[in-house]
Amino acid sequence: MESIKDKLRKIKALADKGFYGEAQNAKRILNNLLDKYSLTIDDLMEDEKKLRKFKVERVMYIVFNHIVANVIGEERTSKMYWFKNKPSVQYIELTDYEYAEIHNLFDFHKRQYKKEYKKQIDIIITAYIHKHNLTLKASPDDKDRKEMSMDEFLDILSAIRRMEDNYYVKQLTE
């Protein structure tokens, strides 16, 4: 995976050595990206590492570690610090570019993970209701009922098949 720093260096090289409109376009793109990451041209050549702080929810810990390993390499992930009293805070020594890349990747994947998680929860709830015959009877004037796509149906069916076959047995008492 190409890092942000590498991309910015390539764009800078194109801006410096490109021809006419190509060079102007590269300069414009470079300036926009530098502004986006709050960096300067001097920062582009700087490799000084600083201790950076990330807030990482426990459920995102493994995803975060994979992102960091992809950006800085597995060998440097051993230098990540967690503090016992704040398990949701992660410290890593990173350059400005590594920090920007990890920060942006983590924000993207955190949003995407939450969307996927919600979809899976909805599938499990629906599958559970159907497996245990807890569905409500539809009334004839129920117009808000949503049609289920074939993919949704197959996802729910697959979830039902993975569930245990434990059922409630009504207790008779006198």
JSON list of C-alpha atoms in Angstrom, two decimals:
[
{"chain": "A", "resi": 1, "resn": "MET", "atom": "CA", "xyz": [0.00, 0.00, 0.00]},
{"chain": "A", "resi": 2, "resn": "GLU", "atom": "CA", "xyz": [1.43, 3.34, -1.02]},
{"chain": "A", "resi": 3, "resn": "SER", "atom": "CA", "xyz": [1.69, 5.83, 1.85]},
{"chain": "A", "resi": 4, "resn": "ILE", "atom": "CA", "xyz": [0.43, 9.41, 1.79]},
{"chain": "A", "resi": 5, "resn": "LYS", "atom": "CA", "xyz": [4.02, 10.58, 2.12]},
{"chain": "A", "resi": 6, "resn": "ASP", "atom": "CA", "xyz": [5.05, 8.61, -0.97]},
{"chain": "A", "resi": 7, "resn": "LYS", "atom": "CA", "xyz": [2.09, 9.97, -2.95]},
{"chain": "A", "resi": 8, "resn": "LEU", "atom": "CA", "xyz": [2.86, 13.54, -1.92]},
{"chain": "A", "resi": 9, "resn": "ARG", "atom": "CA", "xyz": [6.54, 13.10, -2.86]},
{"chain": "A", "resi": 10, "resn": "LYS", "atom": "CA", "xyz": [5.54, 11.78, -6.31]},
{"chain": "A", "resi": 11, "resn": "ILE", "atom": "CA", "xyz": [3.13, 14.67, -6.83]},
{"chain": "A", "resi": 12, "resn": "LYS", "atom": "CA", "xyz": [5.86, 17.12, -5.75]},
{"chain": "A", "resi": 13, "resn": "ALA", "atom": "CA", "xyz": [8.29, 15.53, -8.24]},
{"chain": "A", "resi": 14, "resn": "LEU", "atom": "CA", "xyz": [5.69, 15.91, -10.99]},
{"chain": "A", "resi": 15, "resn": "ALA", "atom": "CA", "xyz": [5.06, 19.52, -9.95]},
{"chain": "A", "resi": 16, "resn": "ASP", "atom": "CA", "xyz": [8.83, 20.21, -10.09]},
{"chain": "A", "resi": 17, "resn": "LYS", "atom": "CA", "xyz": [9.64, 18.33, -13.32]},
{"chain": "A", "resi": 18, "resn": "GLY", "atom": "CA", "xyz": [6.36, 18.15, -15.21]},
{"chain": "A", "resi": 19, "resn": "PHE", "atom": "CA", "xyz": [5.51, 20.10, -18.34]},
{"chain": "A", "resi": 20, "resn": "TYR", "atom": "CA", "xyz": [3.25, 23.17, -18.39]},
{"chain": "A", "resi": 21, "resn": "GLY", "atom": "CA", "xyz": [-0.34, 22.23, -17.47]},
{"chain": "A", "resi": 22, "resn": "GLU", "atom": "CA", "xyz": [0.77, 18.91, -15.96]},
{"chain": "A", "resi": 23, "resn": "ALA", "atom": "CA", "xyz": [3.12, 20.70, -13.54]},
{"chain": "A", "resi": 24, "resn": "GLN", "atom": "CA", "xyz": [0.53, 23.36, -12.69]},
{"chain": "A", "resi": 25, "resn": "ASN", "atom": "CA", "xyz": [-2.13, 20.73, -12.02]},
{"chain": "A", "resi": 26, "resn": "ALA", "atom": "CA", "xyz": [0.31, 18.73, -9.83]},
{"chain": "A", "resi": 27, "resn": "LYS", "atom": "CA", "xyz": [1.15, 21.90, -7.84]},
{"chain": "A", "resi": 28, "resn": "ARG", "atom": "CA", "xyz": [-2.54, 22.59, -7.28]},
{"chain": "A", "resi": 29, "resn": "ILE", "atom": "CA", "xyz": [-3.18, 19.02, -6.13]},
{"chain": "A", "resi": 30, "resn": "LEU", "atom": "CA", "xyz": [-0.08, 19.09, -3.90]},
{"chain": "A", "resi": 31, "resn": "ASN", "atom": "CA", "xyz": [-1.15, 22.35, -2.24]},
{"chain": "A", "resi": 32, "resn": "ASN", "atom": "CA", "xyz": [-4.68, 21.02, -1.64]},
{"chain": "A", "resi": 33, "resn": "LEU", "atom": "CA", "xyz": [-3.34, 17.83, -0.04]},
{"chain": "A", "resi": 34, "resn": "LEU", "atom": "CA", "xyz": [-0.80, 19.74, 2.08]},
{"chain": "A", "resi": 35, "resn": "ASP", "atom": "CA", "xyz": [-3.62, 21.98, 3.33]},
{"chain": "A", "resi": 36, "resn": "LYS", "atom": "CA", "xyz": [-5.83, 18.96, 4.01]},
{"chain": "A", "resi": 37, "resn": "TYR", "atom": "CA", "xyz": [-3.16, 17.36, 6.22]},
{"chain": "A", "resi": 38, "resn": "SER", "atom": "CA", "xyz": [-1.92, 20.67, 7.70]},
{"chain": "A", "resi": 39, "resn": "LEU", "atom": "CA", "xyz": [1.58, 20.11, 6.33]},
{"chain": "A", "resi": 40, "resn": "THR", "atom": "CA", "xyz": [4.21, 22.11, 4.46]},
{"chain": "A", "resi": 41, "resn": "ILE", "atom": "CA", "xyz": [6.73, 21.21, 1.75]},
{"chain": "A", "resi": 42, "resn": "ASP", "atom": "CA", "xyz": [9.42, 21.15, 4.47]},
{"chain": "A", "resi": 43, "resn": "ASP", "atom": "CA", "xyz": [7.35, 18.59, 6.39]},
{"chain": "A", "resi": 44, "resn": "LEU", "atom": "CA", "xyz": [7.36, 16.43, 3.29]},
{"chain": "A", "resi": 45, "resn": "MET", "atom": "CA", "xyz": [11.09, 15.84, 3.63]},
{"chain": "A", "resi": 46, "resn": "GLU", "atom": "CA", "xyz": [11.03, 15.53, 7.44]},
{"chain": "A", "resi": 47, "resn": "ASP", "atom": "CA", "xyz": [11.13, 12.07, 8.99]},
{"chain": "A", "resi": 48, "resn": "GLU", "atom": "CA", "xyz": [11.18, 13.07, 12.68]},
{"chain": "A", "resi": 49, "resn": "LYS", "atom": "CA", "xyz": [8.94, 10.83, 14.76]},
{"chain": "A", "resi": 50, "resn": "LYS", "atom": "CA", "xyz": [6.73, 12.16, 17.55]},
{"chain": "A", "resi": 51, "resn": "LEU", "atom": "CA", "xyz": [4.66, 10.28, 20.10]},
{"chain": "A", "resi": 52, "resn": "ARG", "atom": "CA", "xyz": [1.07, 10.35, 18.78]},
{"chain": "A", "resi": 53, "resn": "LYS", "atom": "CA", "xyz": [-2.12, 9.56, 20.64]},
{"chain": "A", "resi": 54, "resn": "PHE", "atom": "CA", "xyz": [-5.15, 7.69, 19.29]},
{"chain": "A", "resi": 55, "resn": "LYS", "atom": "CA", "xyz": [-8.43, 6.92, 21.03]},
{"chain": "A", "resi": 56, "resn": "VAL", "atom": "CA", "xyz": [-9.35, 3.35, 20.12]},
{"chain": "A", "resi": 57, "resn": "GLU", "atom": "CA", "xyz": [-12.54, 1.65, 21.27]},
{"chain": "A", "resi": 58, "resn": "ARG", "atom": "CA", "xyz": [-11.92, -1.89, 22.47]},
{"chain": "A", "resi": 59, "resn": "VAL", "atom": "CA", "xyz": [-14.04, -3.32, 19.64]},
{"chain": "A", "resi": 60, "resn": "MET", "atom": "CA", "xyz": [-11.80, -1.56, 17.07]},
{"chain": "A", "resi": 61, "resn": "TYR", "atom": "CA", "xyz": [-8.46, -2.60, 18.63]},
{"chain": "A", "resi": 62, "resn": "ILE", "atom": "CA", "xyz": [-7.67, -5.40, 16.12]},
{"chain": "A", "resi": 63, "resn": "VAL", "atom": "CA", "xyz": [-8.70, -3.30, 13.10]},
{"chain": "A", "resi": 64, "resn": "PHE", "atom": "CA", "xyz": [-6.55, -0.41, 14.40]},
{"chain": "A", "resi": 65, "resn": "ASN", "atom": "CA", "xyz": [-3.52, -2.68, 14.83]},
{"chain": "A", "resi": 66, "resn": "HIS", "atom": "CA", "xyz": [-3.87, -3.99, 11.27]},
{"chain": "A", "resi": 67, "resn": "ILE", "atom": "CA", "xyz": [-4.07, -0.42, 9.93]},
{"chain": "A", "resi": 68, "resn": "VAL", "atom": "CA", "xyz": [-0.94, 0.59, 11.85]},
{"chain": "A", "resi": 69, "resn": "ALA", "atom": "CA", "xyz": [0.95, -2.53, 10.69]},
{"chain": "A", "resi": 70, "resn": "ASN", "atom": "CA", "xyz": [0.00, -1.80, 7.07]},
{"chain": "A", "resi": 71, "resn": "VAL", "atom": "CA", "xyz": [1.20, 1.81, 7.31]},
{"chain": "A", "resi": 72, "resn": "ILE", "atom": "CA", "xyz": [4.40, 1.51, 9.38]},
{"chain": "A", "resi": 73, "resn": "GLY", "atom": "CA", "xyz": [5.25, -2.18, 9.10]},
{"chain": "A", "resi": 74, "resn": "GLU", "atom": "CA", "xyz": [4.78, -5.01, 11.54]},
{"chain": "A", "resi": 75, "resn": "GLU", "atom": "CA", "xyz": [8.23, -4.63, 13.10]},
{"chain": "A", "resi": 76, "resn": "ARG", "atom": "CA", "xyz": [7.40, -1.15, 14.45]},
{"chain": "A", "resi": 77, "resn": "THR", "atom": "CA", "xyz": [4.03, -2.15, 15.95]},
{"chain": "A", "resi": 78, "resn": "SER", "atom": "CA", "xyz": [5.86, -3.65, 18.93]},
{"chain": "A", "resi": 79, "resn": "LYS", "atom": "CA", "xyz": [6.61, -0.07, 19.99]},
{"chain": "A", "resi": 80, "resn": "MET", "atom": "CA", "xyz": [2.94, 0.81, 20.51]},
{"chain": "A", "resi": 81, "resn": "TYR", "atom": "CA", "xyz": [1.99, 1.74, 24.08]},
{"chain": "A", "resi": 82, "resn": "TRP", "atom": "CA", "xyz": [-1.23, 1.07, 25.98]},
{"chain": "A", "resi": 83, "resn": "PHE", "atom": "CA", "xyz": [-1.74, 2.33, 29.53]},
{"chain": "A", "resi": 84, "resn": "LYS", "atom": "CA", "xyz": [-3.65, 0.14, 31.98]},
{"chain": "A", "resi": 85, "resn": "ASN", "atom": "CA", "xyz": [-5.72, 2.97, 33.41]},
{"chain": "A", "resi": 86, "resn": "LYS", "atom": "CA", "xyz": [-6.74, 4.10, 29.89]},
{"chain": "A", "resi": 87, "resn": "PRO", "atom": "CA", "xyz": [-7.10, 1.01, 27.72]},
{"chain": "A", "resi": 88, "resn": "SER", "atom": "CA", "xyz": [-8.79, 3.04, 24.98]},
{"chain": "A", "resi": 89, "resn": "VAL", "atom": "CA", "xyz": [-5.75, 5.27, 24.43]},
{"chain": "A", "resi": 90, "resn": "GLN", "atom": "CA", "xyz": [-2.92, 4.13, 22.13]},
{"chain": "A", "resi": 91, "resn": "TYR", "atom": "CA", "xyz": [0.45, 5.88, 21.75]},
{"chain": "A", "resi": 92, "resn": "ILE", "atom": "CA", "xyz": [2.76, 5.36, 18.77]},
{"chain": "A", "resi": 93, "resn": "GLU", "atom": "CA", "xyz": [5.89, 7.14, 17.54]},
{"chain": "A", "resi": 94, "resn": "LEU", "atom": "CA", "xyz": [5.04, 8.37, 14.03]},
{"chain": "A", "resi": 95, "resn": "THR", "atom": "CA", "xyz": [6.10, 10.92, 11.46]},
{"chain": "A", "resi": 96, "resn": "ASP", "atom": "CA", "xyz": [3.55, 13.55, 10.43]},
{"chain": "A", "resi": 97, "resn": "TYR", "atom": "CA", "xyz": [2.71, 11.60, 7.29]},
{"chain": "A", "resi": 98, "resn": "GLU", "atom": "CA", "xyz": [2.32, 8.28, 9.05]},
{"chain": "A", "resi": 99, "resn": "TYR", "atom": "CA", "xyz": [0.05, 9.96, 11.58]},
{"chain": "A", "resi": 100, "resn": "ALA", "atom": "CA", "xyz": [-2.09, 11.55, 8.84]},
{"chain": "A", "resi": 101, "resn": "GLU", "atom": "CA", "xyz": [-2.37, 8.27, 6.96]},
{"chain": "A", "resi": 102, "resn": "ILE", "atom": "CA", "xyz": [-3.26, 6.18, 10.04]},
{"chain": "A", "resi": 103, "resn": "HIS", "atom": "CA", "xyz": [-5.71, 8.83, 11.26]},
{"chain": "A", "resi": 104, "resn": "ASN", "atom": "CA", "xyz": [-7.56, 8.96, 7.91]},
{"chain": "A", "resi": 105, "resn": "LEU", "atom": "CA", "xyz": [-7.60, 5.18, 7.43]},
{"chain": "A", "resi": 106, "resn": "PHE", "atom": "CA", "xyz": [-8.83, 4.60, 10.97]},
{"chain": "A", "resi": 107, "resn": "ASP", "atom": "CA", "xyz": [-11.60, 7.21, 10.64]},
{"chain": "A", "resi": 108, "resn": "PHE", "atom": "CA", "xyz": [-12.77, 5.59, 7.38]},
{"chain": "A", "resi": 109, "resn": "HIS", "atom": "CA", "xyz": [-12.68, 2.03, 8.72]},
{"chain": "A", "resi": 110, "resn": "LYS", "atom": "CA", "xyz": [-14.32, 2.98, 12.01]},
{"chain": "A", "resi": 111, "resn": "ARG", "atom": "CA", "xyz": [-17.30, 4.48, 10.15]},
{"chain": "A", "resi": 112, "resn": "GLN", "atom": "CA", "xyz": [-17.46, 1.52, 7.76]},
{"chain": "A", "resi": 113, "resn": "TYR", "atom": "CA", "xyz": [-17.19, -1.03, 10.59]},
{"chain": "A", "resi": 114, "resn": "LYS", "atom": "CA", "xyz": [-20.06, 0.61, 12.47]},
{"chain": "A", "resi": 115, "resn": "LYS", "atom": "CA", "xyz": [-22.27, 0.45, 9.35]},
{"chain": "A", "resi": 116, "resn": "GLU", "atom": "CA", "xyz": [-21.44, -3.22, 8.77]},
{"chain": "A", "resi": 117, "resn": "TYR", "atom": "CA", "xyz": [-21.92, -4.04, 12.46]},
{"chain": "A", "resi": 118, "resn": "LYS", "atom": "CA", "xyz": [-25.39, -2.46, 12.48]},
{"chain": "A", "resi": 119, "resn": "LYS", "atom": "CA", "xyz": [-26.37, -4.43, 9.36]},
{"chain": "A", "resi": 120, "resn": "GLN", "atom": "CA", "xyz": [-25.23, -7.67, 10.96]},
{"chain": "A", "resi": 121, "resn": "ILE", "atom": "CA", "xyz": [-27.12, -6.94, 14.19]},
{"chain": "A", "resi": 122, "resn": "ASP", "atom": "CA", "xyz": [-30.30, -6.28, 12.18]},
{"chain": "A", "resi": 123, "resn": "ILE", "atom": "CA", "xyz": [-29.83, -9.59, 10.35]},
{"chain": "A", "resi": 124, "resn": "ILE", "atom": "CA", "xyz": [-29.30, -11.50, 13.61]},
{"chain": "A", "resi": 125, "resn": "ILE", "atom": "CA", "xyz": [-32.38, -9.95, 15.25]},
{"chain": "A", "resi": 126, "resn": "THR", "atom": "CA", "xyz": [-34.57, -10.77, 12.24]},
{"chain": "A", "resi": 127, "resn": "ALA", "atom": "CA", "xyz": [-33.15, -14.31, 12.01]},
{"chain": "A", "resi": 128, "resn": "TYR", "atom": "CA", "xyz": [-33.74, -14.91, 15.72]},
{"chain": "A", "resi": 129, "resn": "ILE", "atom": "CA", "xyz": [-37.34, -13.69, 15.51]},
{"chain": "A", "resi": 130, "resn": "HIS", "atom": "CA", "xyz": [-38.05, -15.98, 12.54]},
{"chain": "A", "resi": 131, "resn": "LYS", "atom": "CA", "xyz": [-36.23, -19.01, 13.96]},
{"chain": "A", "resi": 132, "resn": "HIS", "atom": "CA", "xyz": [-38.24, -18.85, 17.18]},
{"chain": "A", "resi": 133, "resn": "ASN", "atom": "CA", "xyz": [-41.51, -17.94, 15.49]},
{"chain": "A", "resi": 134, "resn": "LEU", "atom": "CA", "xyz": [-41.85, -14.59, 17.25]},
{"chain": "A", "resi": 135, "resn": "THR", "atom": "CA", "xyz": [-43.09, -12.74, 14.16]},
{"chain": "A", "resi": 136, "resn": "LEU", "atom": "CA", "xyz": [-46.08, -10.46, 14.39]},
{"chain": "A", "resi": 137, "resn": "LYS", "atom": "CA", "xyz": [-49.16, -11.09, 12.31]},
{"chain": "A", "resi": 138, "resn": "ALA", "atom": "CA", "xyz": [-49.41, -8.57, 9.49]},
{"chain": "A", "resi": 139, "resn": "SER", "atom": "CA", "xyz": [-52.63, -6.61, 9.21]},
{"chain": "A", "resi": 140, "resn": "PRO", "atom": "CA", "xyz": [-54.19, -6.01, 5.75]},
{"chain": "A", "resi": 141, "resn": "ASP", "atom": "CA", "xyz": [-53.60, -2.26, 6.04]},
{"chain": "A", "resi": 142, "resn": "ASP", "atom": "CA", "xyz": [-49.89, -2.61, 6.91]},
{"chain": "A", "resi": 143, "resn": "LYS", "atom": "CA", "xyz": [-48.57, -0.42, 4.06]},
{"chain": "A", "resi": 144, "resn": "ASP", "atom": "CA", "xyz": [-45.23, 0.43, 5.68]},
{"chain": "A", "resi": 145, "resn": "ARG", "atom": "CA", "xyz": [-44.00, -3.13, 5.30]},
{"chain": "A", "resi": 146, "resn": "LYS", "atom": "CA", "xyz": [-40.72, -3.26, 3.40]},
{"chain": "A", "resi": 147, "resn": "GLU", "atom": "CA", "xyz": [-40.03, -5.78, 0.64]},
{"chain": "A", "resi": 148, "resn": "MET", "atom": "CA", "xyz": [-37.00, -7.96, 1.38]},
{"chain": "A", "resi": 149, "resn": "SER", "atom": "CA", "xyz": [-34.37, -8.39, -1.33]},
{"chain": "A", "resi": 150, "resn": "MET", "atom": "CA", "xyz": [-33.04, -11.83, -2.22]},
{"chain": "A", "resi": 151, "resn": "ASP", "atom": "CA", "xyz": [-29.65, -10.94, -0.66]},
{"chain": "A", "resi": 152, "resn": "GLU", "atom": "CA", "xyz": [-31.32, -9.92, 2.61]},
{"chain": "A", "resi": 153, "resn": "PHE", "atom": "CA", "xyz": [-33.37, -13.12, 2.59]},
{"chain": "A", "resi": 154, "resn": "LEU", "atom": "CA", "xyz": [-30.25, -15.26, 2.02]},
{"chain": "A", "resi": 155, "resn": "ASP", "atom": "CA", "xyz": [-28.32, -13.43, 4.76]},
{"chain": "A", "resi": 156, "resn": "ILE", "atom": "CA", "xyz": [-31.16, -14.04, 7.23]},
{"chain": "A", "resi": 157, "resn": "LEU", "atom": "CA", "xyz": [-31.50, -17.68, 6.18]},
{"chain": "A", "resi": 158, "resn": "SER", "atom": "CA", "xyz": [-27.76, -18.18, 6.61]},
{"chain": "A", "resi": 159, "resn": "ALA", "atom": "CA", "xyz": [-27.90, -16.63, 10.10]},
{"chain": "A", "resi": 160, "resn": "ILE", "atom": "CA", "xyz": [-30.84, -18.88, 11.06]},
{"chain": "A", "resi": 161, "resn": "ARG", "atom": "CA", "xyz": [-28.86, -21.95, 9.98]},
{"chain": "A", "resi": 162, "resn": "ARG", "atom": "CA", "xyz": [-25.89, -20.92, 12.17]},
{"chain": "A", "resi": 163, "resn": "MET", "atom": "CA", "xyz": [-28.05, -20.51, 15.29]},
{"chain": "A", "resi": 164, "resn": "GLU", "atom": "CA", "xyz": [-28.35, -23.24, 17.91]},
{"chain": "A", "resi": 165, "resn": "ASP", "atom": "CA", "xyz": [-31.42, -25.46, 17.85]},
{"chain": "A", "resi": 166, "resn": "ASN", "atom": "CA", "xyz": [-32.57, -24.64, 21.38]},
{"chain": "A", "resi": 167, "resn": "TYR", "atom": "CA", "xyz": [-36.24, -23.92, 21.80]},
{"chain": "A", "resi": 168, "resn": "TYR", "atom": "CA", "xyz": [-38.43, -22.81, 24.66]},
{"chain": "A", "resi": 169, "resn": "VAL", "atom": "CA", "xyz": [-40.63, -25.53, 26.12]},
{"chain": "A", "resi": 170, "resn": "LYS", "atom": "CA", "xyz": [-43.75, -24.28, 27.82]},
{"chain": "A", "resi": 171, "resn": "GLN", "atom": "CA", "xyz": [-43.96, -25.39, 31.43]},
{"chain": "A", "resi": 172, "resn": "LEU", "atom": "CA", "xyz": [-47.38, -26.69, 32.49]},
{"chain": "A", "resi": 173, "resn": "THR", "atom": "CA", "xyz": [-48.44, -25.91, 36.05]},
{"chain": "A", "resi": 174, "resn": "GLU", "atom": "CA", "xyz": [-51.63, -26.47, 37.99]}
]
